[in-house]
PDB file of C-alpha atoms in Angstrom:
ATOM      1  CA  UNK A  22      20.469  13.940   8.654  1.00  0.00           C
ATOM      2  CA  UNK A  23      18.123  16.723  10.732  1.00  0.00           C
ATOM      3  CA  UNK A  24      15.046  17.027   8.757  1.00  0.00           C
ATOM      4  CA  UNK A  25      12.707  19.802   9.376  1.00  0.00           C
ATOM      5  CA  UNK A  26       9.230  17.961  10.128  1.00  0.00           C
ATOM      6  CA  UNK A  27      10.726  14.853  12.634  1.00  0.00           C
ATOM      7  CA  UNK A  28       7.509  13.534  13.707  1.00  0.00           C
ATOM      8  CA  UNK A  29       7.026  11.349  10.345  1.00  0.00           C
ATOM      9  CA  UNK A  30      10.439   9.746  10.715  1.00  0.00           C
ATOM     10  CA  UNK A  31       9.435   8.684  14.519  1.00  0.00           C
ATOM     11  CA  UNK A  32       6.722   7.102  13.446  1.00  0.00           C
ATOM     12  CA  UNK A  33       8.783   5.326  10.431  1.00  0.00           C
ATOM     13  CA  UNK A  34      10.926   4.148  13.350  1.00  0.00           C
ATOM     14  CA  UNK A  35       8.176   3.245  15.349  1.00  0.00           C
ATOM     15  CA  UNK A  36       6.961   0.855  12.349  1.00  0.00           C
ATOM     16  CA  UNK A  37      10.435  -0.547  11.749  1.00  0.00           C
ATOM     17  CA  UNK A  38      10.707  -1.255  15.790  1.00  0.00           C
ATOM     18  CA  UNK A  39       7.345  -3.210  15.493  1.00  0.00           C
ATOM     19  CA  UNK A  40       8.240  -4.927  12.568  1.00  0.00           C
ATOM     20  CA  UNK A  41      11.508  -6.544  13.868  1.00  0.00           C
ATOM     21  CA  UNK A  42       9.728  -7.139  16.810  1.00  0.00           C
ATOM     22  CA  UNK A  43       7.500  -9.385  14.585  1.00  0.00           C
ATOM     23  CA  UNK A  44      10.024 -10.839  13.173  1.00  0.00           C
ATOM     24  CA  UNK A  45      11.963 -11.912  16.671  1.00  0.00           C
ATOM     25  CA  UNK A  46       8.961 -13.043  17.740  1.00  0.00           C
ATOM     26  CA  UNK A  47       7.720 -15.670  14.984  1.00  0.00           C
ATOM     27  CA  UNK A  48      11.720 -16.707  14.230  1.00  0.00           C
ATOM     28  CA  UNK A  49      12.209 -16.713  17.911  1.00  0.00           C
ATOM     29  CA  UNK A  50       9.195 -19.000  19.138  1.00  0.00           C
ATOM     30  CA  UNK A  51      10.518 -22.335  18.165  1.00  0.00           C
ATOM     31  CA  UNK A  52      13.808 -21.719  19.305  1.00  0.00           C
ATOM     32  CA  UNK A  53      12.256 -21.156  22.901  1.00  0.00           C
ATOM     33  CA  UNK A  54       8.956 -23.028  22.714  1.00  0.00           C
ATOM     34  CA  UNK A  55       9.770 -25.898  19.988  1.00  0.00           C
ATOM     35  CA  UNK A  56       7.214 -25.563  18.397  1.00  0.00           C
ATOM     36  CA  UNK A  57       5.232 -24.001  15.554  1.00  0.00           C
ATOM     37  CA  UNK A  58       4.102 -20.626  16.045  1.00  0.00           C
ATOM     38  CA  UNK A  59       0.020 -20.500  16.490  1.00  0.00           C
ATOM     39  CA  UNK A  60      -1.992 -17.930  14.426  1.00  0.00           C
ATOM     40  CA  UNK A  61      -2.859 -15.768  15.399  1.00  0.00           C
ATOM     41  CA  UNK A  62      -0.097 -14.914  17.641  1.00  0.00           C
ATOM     42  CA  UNK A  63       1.258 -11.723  19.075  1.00  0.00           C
ATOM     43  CA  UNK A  64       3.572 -11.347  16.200  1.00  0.00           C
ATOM     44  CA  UNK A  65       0.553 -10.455  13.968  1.00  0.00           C
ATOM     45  CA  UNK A  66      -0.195  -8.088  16.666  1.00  0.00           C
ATOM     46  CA  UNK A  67       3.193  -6.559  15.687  1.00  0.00           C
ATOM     47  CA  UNK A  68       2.899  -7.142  11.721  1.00  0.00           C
ATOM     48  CA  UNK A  69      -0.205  -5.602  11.623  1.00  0.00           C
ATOM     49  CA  UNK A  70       0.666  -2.550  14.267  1.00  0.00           C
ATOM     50  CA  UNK A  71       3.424  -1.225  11.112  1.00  0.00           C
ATOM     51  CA  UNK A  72       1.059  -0.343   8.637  1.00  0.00           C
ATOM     52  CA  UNK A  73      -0.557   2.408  10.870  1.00  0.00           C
ATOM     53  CA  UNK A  74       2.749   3.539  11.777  1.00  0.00           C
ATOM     54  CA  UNK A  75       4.112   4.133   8.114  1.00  0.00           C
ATOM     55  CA  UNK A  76       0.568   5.124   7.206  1.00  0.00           C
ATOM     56  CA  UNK A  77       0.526   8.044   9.844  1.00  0.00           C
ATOM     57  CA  UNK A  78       4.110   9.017   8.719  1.00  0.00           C
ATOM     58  CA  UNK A  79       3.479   8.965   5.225  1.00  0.00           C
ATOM     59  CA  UNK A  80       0.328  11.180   5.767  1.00  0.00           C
ATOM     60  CA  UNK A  81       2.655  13.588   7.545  1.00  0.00           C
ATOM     61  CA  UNK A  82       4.662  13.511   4.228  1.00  0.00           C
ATOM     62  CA  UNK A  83       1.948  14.519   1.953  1.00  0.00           C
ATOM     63  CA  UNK A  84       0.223  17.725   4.388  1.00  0.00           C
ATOM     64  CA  UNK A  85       3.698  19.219   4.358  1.00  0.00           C
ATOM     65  CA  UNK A  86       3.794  18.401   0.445  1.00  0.00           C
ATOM     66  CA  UNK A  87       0.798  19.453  -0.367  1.00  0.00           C
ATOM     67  CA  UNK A  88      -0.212  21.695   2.564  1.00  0.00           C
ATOM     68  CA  UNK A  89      -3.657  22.921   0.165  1.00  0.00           C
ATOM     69  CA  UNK A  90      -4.241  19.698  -0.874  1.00  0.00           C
ATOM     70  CA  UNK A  91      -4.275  18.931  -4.288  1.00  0.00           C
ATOM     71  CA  UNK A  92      -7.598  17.810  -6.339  1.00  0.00           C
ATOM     72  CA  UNK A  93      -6.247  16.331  -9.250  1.00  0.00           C
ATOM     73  CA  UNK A  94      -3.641  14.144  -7.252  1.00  0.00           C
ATOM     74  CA  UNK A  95      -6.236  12.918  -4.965  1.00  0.00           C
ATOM     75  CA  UNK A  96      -8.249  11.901  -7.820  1.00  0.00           C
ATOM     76  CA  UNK A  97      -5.675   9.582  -9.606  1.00  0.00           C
ATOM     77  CA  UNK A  98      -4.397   7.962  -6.217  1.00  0.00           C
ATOM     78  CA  UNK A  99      -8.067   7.201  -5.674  1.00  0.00           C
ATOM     79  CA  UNK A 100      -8.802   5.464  -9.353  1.00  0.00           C
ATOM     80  CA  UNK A 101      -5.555   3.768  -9.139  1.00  0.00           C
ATOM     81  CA  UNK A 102      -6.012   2.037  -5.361  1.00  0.00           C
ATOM     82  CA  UNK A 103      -9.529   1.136  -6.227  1.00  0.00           C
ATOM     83  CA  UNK A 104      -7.956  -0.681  -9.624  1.00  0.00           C
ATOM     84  CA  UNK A 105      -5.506  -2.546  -7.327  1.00  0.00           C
ATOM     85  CA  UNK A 106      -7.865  -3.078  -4.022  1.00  0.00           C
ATOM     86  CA  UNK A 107     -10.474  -4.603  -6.532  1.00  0.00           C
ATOM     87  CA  UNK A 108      -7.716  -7.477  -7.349  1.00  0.00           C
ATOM     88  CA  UNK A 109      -6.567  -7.532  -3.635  1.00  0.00           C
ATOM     89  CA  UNK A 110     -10.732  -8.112  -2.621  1.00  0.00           C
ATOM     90  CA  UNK A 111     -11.290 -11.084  -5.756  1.00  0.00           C
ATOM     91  CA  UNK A 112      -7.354 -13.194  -5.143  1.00  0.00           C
ATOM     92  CA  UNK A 113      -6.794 -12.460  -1.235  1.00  0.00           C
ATOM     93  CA  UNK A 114      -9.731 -11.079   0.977  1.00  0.00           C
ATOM     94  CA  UNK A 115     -12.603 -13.019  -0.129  1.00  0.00           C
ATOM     95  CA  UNK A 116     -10.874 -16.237  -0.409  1.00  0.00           C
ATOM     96  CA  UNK A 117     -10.985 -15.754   3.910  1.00  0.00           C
ATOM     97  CA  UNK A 118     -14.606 -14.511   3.583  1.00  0.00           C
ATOM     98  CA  UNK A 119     -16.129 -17.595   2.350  1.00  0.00           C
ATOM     99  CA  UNK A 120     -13.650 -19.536   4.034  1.00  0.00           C
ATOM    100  CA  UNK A 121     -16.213 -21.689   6.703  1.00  0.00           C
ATOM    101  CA  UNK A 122     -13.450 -23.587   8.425  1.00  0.00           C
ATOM    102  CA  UNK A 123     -11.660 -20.393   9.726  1.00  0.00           C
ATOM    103  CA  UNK A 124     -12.175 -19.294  13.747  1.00  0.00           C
ATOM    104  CA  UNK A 125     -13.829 -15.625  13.826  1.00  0.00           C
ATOM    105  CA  UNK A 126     -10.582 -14.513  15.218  1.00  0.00           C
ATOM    106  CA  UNK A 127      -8.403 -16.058  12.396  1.00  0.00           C
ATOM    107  CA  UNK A 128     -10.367 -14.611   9.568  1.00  0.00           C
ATOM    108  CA  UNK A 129     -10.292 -11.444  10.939  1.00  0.00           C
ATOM    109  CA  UNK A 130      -6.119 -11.603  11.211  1.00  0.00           C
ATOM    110  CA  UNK A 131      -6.377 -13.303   7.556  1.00  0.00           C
ATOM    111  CA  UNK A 132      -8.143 -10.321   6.329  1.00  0.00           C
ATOM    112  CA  UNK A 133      -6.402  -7.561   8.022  1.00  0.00           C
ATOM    113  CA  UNK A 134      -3.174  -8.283   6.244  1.00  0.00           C
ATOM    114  CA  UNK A 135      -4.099  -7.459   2.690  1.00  0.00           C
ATOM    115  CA  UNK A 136      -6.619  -4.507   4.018  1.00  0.00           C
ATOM    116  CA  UNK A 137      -3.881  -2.816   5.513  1.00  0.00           C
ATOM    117  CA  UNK A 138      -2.128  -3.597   2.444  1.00  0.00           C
ATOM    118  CA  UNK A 139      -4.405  -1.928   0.676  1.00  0.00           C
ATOM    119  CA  UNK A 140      -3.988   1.304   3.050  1.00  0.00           C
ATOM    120  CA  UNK A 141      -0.942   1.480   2.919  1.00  0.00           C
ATOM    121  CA  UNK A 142      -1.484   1.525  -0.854  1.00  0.00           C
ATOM    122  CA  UNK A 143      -3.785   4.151  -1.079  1.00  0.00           C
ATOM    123  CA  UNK A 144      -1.068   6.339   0.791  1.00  0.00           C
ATOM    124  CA  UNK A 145       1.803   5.488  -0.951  1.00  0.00           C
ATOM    125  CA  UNK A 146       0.286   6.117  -4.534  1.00  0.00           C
ATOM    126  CA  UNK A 147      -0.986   9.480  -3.129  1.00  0.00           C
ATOM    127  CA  UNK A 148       2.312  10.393  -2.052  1.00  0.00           C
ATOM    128  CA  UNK A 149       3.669   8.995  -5.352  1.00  0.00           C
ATOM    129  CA  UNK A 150       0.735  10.714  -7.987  1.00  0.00           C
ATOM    130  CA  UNK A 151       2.378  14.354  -6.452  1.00  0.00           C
ATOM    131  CA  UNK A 152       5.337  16.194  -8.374  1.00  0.00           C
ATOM    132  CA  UNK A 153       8.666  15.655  -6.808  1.00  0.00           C
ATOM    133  CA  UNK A 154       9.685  12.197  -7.009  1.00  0.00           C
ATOM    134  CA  UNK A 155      13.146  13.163  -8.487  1.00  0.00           C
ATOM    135  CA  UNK A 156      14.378  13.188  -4.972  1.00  0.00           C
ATOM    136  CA  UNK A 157      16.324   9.835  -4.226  1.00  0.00           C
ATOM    137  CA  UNK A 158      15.157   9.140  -0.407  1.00  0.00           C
ATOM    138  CA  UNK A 159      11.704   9.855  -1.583  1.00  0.00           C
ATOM    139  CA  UNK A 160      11.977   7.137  -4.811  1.00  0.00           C
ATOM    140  CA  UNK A 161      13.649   4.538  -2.044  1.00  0.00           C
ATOM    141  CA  UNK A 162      11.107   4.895   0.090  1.00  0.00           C
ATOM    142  CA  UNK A 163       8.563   4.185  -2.036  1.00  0.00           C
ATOM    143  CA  UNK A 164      10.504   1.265  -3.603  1.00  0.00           C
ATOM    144  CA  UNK A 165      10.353   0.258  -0.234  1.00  0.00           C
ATOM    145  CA  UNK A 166       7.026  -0.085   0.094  1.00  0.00           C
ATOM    146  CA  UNK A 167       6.319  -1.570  -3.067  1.00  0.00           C
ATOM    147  CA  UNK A 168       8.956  -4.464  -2.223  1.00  0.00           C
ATOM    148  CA  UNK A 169       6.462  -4.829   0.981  1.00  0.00           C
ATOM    149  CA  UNK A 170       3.078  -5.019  -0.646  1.00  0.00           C
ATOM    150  CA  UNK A 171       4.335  -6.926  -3.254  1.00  0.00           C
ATOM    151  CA  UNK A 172       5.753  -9.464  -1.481  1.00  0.00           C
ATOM    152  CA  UNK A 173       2.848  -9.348   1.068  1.00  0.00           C
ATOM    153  CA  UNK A 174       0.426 -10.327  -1.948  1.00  0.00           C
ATOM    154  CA  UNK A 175       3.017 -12.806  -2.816  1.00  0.00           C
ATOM    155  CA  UNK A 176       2.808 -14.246   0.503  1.00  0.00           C
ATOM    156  CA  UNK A 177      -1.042 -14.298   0.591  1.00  0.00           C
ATOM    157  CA  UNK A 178      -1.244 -16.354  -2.808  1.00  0.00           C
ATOM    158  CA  UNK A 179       1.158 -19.119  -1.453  1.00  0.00           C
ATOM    159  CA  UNK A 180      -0.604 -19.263   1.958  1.00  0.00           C
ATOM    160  CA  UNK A 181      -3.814 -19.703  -0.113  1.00  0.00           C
ATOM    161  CA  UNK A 182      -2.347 -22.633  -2.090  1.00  0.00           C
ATOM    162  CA  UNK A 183       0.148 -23.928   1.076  1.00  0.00           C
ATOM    163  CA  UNK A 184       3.071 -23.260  -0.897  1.00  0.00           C
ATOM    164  CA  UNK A 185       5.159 -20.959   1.186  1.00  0.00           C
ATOM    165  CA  UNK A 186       8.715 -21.918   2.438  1.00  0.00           C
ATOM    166  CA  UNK A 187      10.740 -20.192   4.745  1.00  0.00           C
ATOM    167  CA  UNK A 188      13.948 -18.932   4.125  1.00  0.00           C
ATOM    168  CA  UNK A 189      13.449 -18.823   0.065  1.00  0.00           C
ATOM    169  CA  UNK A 190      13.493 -16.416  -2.718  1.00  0.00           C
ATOM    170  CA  UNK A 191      10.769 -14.581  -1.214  1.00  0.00           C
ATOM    171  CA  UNK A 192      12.259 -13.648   1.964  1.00  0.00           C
ATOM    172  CA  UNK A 193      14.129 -11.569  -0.335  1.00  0.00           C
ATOM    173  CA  UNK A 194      11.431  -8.950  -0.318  1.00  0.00           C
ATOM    174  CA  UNK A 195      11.238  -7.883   2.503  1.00  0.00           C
ATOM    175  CA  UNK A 196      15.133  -7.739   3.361  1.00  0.00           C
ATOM    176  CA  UNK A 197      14.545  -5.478   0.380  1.00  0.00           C
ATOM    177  CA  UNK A 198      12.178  -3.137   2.572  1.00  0.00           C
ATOM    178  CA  UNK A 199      14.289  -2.886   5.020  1.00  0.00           C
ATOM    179  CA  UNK A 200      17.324  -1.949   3.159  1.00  0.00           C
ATOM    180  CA  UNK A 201      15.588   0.671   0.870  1.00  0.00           C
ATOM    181  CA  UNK A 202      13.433   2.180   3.514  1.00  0.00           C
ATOM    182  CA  UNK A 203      17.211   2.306   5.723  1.00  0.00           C
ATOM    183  CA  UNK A 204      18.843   4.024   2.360  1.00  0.00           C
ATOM    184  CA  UNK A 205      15.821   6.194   2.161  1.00  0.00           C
ATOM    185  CA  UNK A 206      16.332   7.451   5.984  1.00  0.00           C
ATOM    186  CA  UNK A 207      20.967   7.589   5.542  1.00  0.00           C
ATOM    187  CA  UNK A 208      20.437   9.715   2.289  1.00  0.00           C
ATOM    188  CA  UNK A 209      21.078  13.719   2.403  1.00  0.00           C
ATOM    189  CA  UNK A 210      17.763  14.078   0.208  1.00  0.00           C
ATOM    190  CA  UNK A 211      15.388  12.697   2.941  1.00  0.00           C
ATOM    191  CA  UNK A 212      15.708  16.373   4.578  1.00  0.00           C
ATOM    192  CA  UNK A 213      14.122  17.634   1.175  1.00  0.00           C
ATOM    193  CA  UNK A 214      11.142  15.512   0.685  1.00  0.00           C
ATOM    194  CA  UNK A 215       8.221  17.018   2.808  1.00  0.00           C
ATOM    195  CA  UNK A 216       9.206  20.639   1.101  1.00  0.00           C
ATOM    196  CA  UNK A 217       5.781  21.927  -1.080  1.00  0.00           C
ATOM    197  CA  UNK A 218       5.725  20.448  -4.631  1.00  0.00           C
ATOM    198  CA  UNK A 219       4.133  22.752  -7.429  1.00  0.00           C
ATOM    199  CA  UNK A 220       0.592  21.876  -8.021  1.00  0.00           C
ATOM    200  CA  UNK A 221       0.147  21.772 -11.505  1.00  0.00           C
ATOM    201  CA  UNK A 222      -3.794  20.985 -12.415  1.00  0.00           C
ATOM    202  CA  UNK A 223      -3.482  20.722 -16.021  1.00  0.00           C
ATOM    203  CA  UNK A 224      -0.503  18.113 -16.822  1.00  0.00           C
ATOM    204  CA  UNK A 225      -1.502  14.789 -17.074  1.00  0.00           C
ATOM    205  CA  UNK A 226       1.725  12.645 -18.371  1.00  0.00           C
ATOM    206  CA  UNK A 227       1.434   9.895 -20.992  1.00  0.00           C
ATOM    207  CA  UNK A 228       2.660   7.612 -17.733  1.00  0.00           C
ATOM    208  CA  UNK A 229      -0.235   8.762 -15.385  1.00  0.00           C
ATOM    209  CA  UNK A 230      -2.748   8.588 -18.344  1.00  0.00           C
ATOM    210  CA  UNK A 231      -1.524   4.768 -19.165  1.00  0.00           C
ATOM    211  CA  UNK A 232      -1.771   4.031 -15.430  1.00  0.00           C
ATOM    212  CA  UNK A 233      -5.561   6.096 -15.139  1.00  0.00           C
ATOM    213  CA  UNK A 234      -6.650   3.767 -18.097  1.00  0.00           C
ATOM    214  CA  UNK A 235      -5.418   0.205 -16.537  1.00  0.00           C
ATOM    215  CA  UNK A 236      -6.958   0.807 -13.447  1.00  0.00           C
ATOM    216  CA  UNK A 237     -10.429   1.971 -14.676  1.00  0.00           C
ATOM    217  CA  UNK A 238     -10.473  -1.088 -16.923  1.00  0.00           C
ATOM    218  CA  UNK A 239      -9.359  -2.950 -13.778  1.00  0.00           C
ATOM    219  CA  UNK A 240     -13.140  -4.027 -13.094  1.00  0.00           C
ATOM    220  CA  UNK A 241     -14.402  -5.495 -16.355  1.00  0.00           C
ATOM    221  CA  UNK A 242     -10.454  -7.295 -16.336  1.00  0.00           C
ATOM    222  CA  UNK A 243     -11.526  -9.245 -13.115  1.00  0.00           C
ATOM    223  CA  UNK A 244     -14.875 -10.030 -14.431  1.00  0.00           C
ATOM    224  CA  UNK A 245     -13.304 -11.439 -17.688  1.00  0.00           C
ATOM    225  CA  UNK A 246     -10.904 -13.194 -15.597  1.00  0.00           C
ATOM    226  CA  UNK A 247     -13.023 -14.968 -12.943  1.00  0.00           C
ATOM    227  CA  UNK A 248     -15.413 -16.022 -16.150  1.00  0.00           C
ATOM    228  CA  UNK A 249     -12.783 -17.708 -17.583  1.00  0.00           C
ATOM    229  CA  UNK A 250     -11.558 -19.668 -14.557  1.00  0.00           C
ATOM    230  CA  UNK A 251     -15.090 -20.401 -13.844  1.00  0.00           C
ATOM    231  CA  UNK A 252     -14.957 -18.608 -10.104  1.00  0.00           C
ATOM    232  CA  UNK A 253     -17.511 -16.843  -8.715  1.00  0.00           C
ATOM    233  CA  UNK A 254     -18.564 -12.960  -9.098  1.00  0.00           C
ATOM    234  CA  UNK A 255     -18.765 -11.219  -5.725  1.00  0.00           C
ATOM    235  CA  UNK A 256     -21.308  -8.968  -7.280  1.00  0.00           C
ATOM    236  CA  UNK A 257     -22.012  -5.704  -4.613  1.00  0.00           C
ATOM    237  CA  UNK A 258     -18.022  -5.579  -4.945  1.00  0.00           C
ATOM    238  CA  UNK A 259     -18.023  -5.228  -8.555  1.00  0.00           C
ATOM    239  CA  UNK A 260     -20.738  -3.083  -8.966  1.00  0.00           C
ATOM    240  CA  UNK A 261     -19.326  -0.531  -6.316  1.00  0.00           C
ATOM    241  CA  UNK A 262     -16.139  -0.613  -7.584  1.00  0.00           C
ATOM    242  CA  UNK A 263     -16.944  -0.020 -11.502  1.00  0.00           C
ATOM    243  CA  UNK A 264     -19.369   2.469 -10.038  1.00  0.00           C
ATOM    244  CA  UNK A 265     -16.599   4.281  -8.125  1.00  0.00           C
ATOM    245  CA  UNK A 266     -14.027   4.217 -10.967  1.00  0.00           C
ATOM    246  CA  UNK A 267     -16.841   5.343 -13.419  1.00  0.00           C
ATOM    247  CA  UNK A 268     -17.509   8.494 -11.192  1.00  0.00           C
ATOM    248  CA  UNK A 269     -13.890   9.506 -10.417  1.00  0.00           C
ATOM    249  CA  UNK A 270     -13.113   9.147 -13.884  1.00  0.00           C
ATOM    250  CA  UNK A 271     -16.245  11.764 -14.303  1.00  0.00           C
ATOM    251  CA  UNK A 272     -14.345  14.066 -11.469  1.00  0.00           C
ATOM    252  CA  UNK A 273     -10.953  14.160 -13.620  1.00  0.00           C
ATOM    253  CA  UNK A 274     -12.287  14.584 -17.006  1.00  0.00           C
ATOM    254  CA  UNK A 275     -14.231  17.679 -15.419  1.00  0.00           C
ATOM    255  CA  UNK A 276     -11.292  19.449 -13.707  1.00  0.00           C
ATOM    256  CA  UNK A 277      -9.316  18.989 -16.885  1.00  0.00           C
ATOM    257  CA  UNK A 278     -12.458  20.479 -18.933  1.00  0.00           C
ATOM    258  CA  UNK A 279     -12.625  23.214 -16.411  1.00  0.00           C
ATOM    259  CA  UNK A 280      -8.764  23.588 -16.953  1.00  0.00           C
ATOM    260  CA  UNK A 281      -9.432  24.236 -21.092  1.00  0.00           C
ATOM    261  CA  UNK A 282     -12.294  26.675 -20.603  1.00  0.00           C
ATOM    262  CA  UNK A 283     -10.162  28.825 -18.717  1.00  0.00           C
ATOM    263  CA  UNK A 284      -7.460  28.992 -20.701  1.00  0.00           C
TER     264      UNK A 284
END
């Protein structure tokens, strides 16, 4: 397949290149060294350099699709990633932050993980929230990604607890990623998916609207939640966050009032 706008599929390479680099490194080291690999290591070097790389192309993605930009969109994507990033901050970043037995250097690799999660997130549901997603290369891919964050978050909670085998069920996952995001790249539709998508201000979906009201009450959830397990509230995080959500909410409800008075 020839697609029109090339430079996002480089850098899609360019993140699948680093990411099998990872992997040859940290399944390669105790074949050559006999040992356990060290962390950090320069296969986190690797790990981490993907995200940017599918970020960038992703980015590339949405400009082309929505080469205005698009309010509305924005909006949702943003009330949606700060839902999820809220449960990302309470289960897998601030676990590392209070964390006193950690080397500077390995909190900041501990921490990077689920923020670039979280990026990658943020740029996948914006690329997601836009019409269009009736093209097959474009669902893959973002299959893809979700098989990657979720196992990633997976893979954080086990770490936390020292549960995590190699070689099981969740290695799964990612072979998942790889597959999907290869399926995205061999299908005929992946030359259609940075073409312009119709911006439509005024539909909002029973699906988006379902979505819109689990992540605002994303906040107050966590709150319940760590009250009941007895865990502590990082409070600046809440507040911000319930702040945010309250005054994106604020943004939608006003385009959508704006939408009524005009018609």
């Amino acid at each position: 397949n020839s697609p029109a706008e090339r430079r996002a599929w480089h850098f899609f390479a360019a993140g699948q290149f680093l990411f099998v680099a990872g992997d040859a490194f940290y399944y390669g080291y105790d074949a050559v060294f006999h040992r356990d690999v060290p962390f950090p290591s320069v296969g986190d070097f690797f790990y981490l350099a993907v995200y940017p790389a599918i970020v960038a192309g992703l980015w590339i993605l949405i400009r082309r699709r929505s080469p205005v930009g698009n309010r509305n969109s924005l909006i949702d994507a943003l009330i949606i990633t700060i839902g999820l990033a809220l449960l990302s901050w309470v289960f897998l970043i601030s676990p590392y932050t209070h964390d006193f037995s950690l080397s500077i250097l390995e909190k900041a690799v501990s921490i990077a993980y689920p923020s670039m999660d979280v990026l990658l997130l943020a740029v996948a549901i914006r690329l997601s929230v836009d019409e269009g997603l009736s093209r097959p290369s474009l669902r893959m891919m973002v299959l893809s990604t979700v098989a990657l964050l979720t196992t990633d978050a997976i893979l954080g909670l086990l770490t936390l607890s020292g549960g995590y085998q190699e070689g099981g069920l969740l290695d799964t996952g990612w072979a998942a990623y790889y597959l999907l995001w290869g399926a995205a790249a061999l299908h005929p539709s992946m030359r259609e998916i940075d073409e312009p998508v119709p911006d439509k201000h005024d539909r909002v979906t029973l699906r988006r609207l379902v979505l819109l009201t689990v992540a605002s009450l994303m906040a107050p959830a966590v709150q319940a939640i760590q009250a009941l397990r007895g865990a502590p509230l990082d409070l600046p995080v809440m507040v911000f966050s319930s702040a945010a959500l309250f005054c994106l909410v604020v943004a939608r409800m006003s385009g959508l009032v704006r939408v009524t008075e005009r018609s």
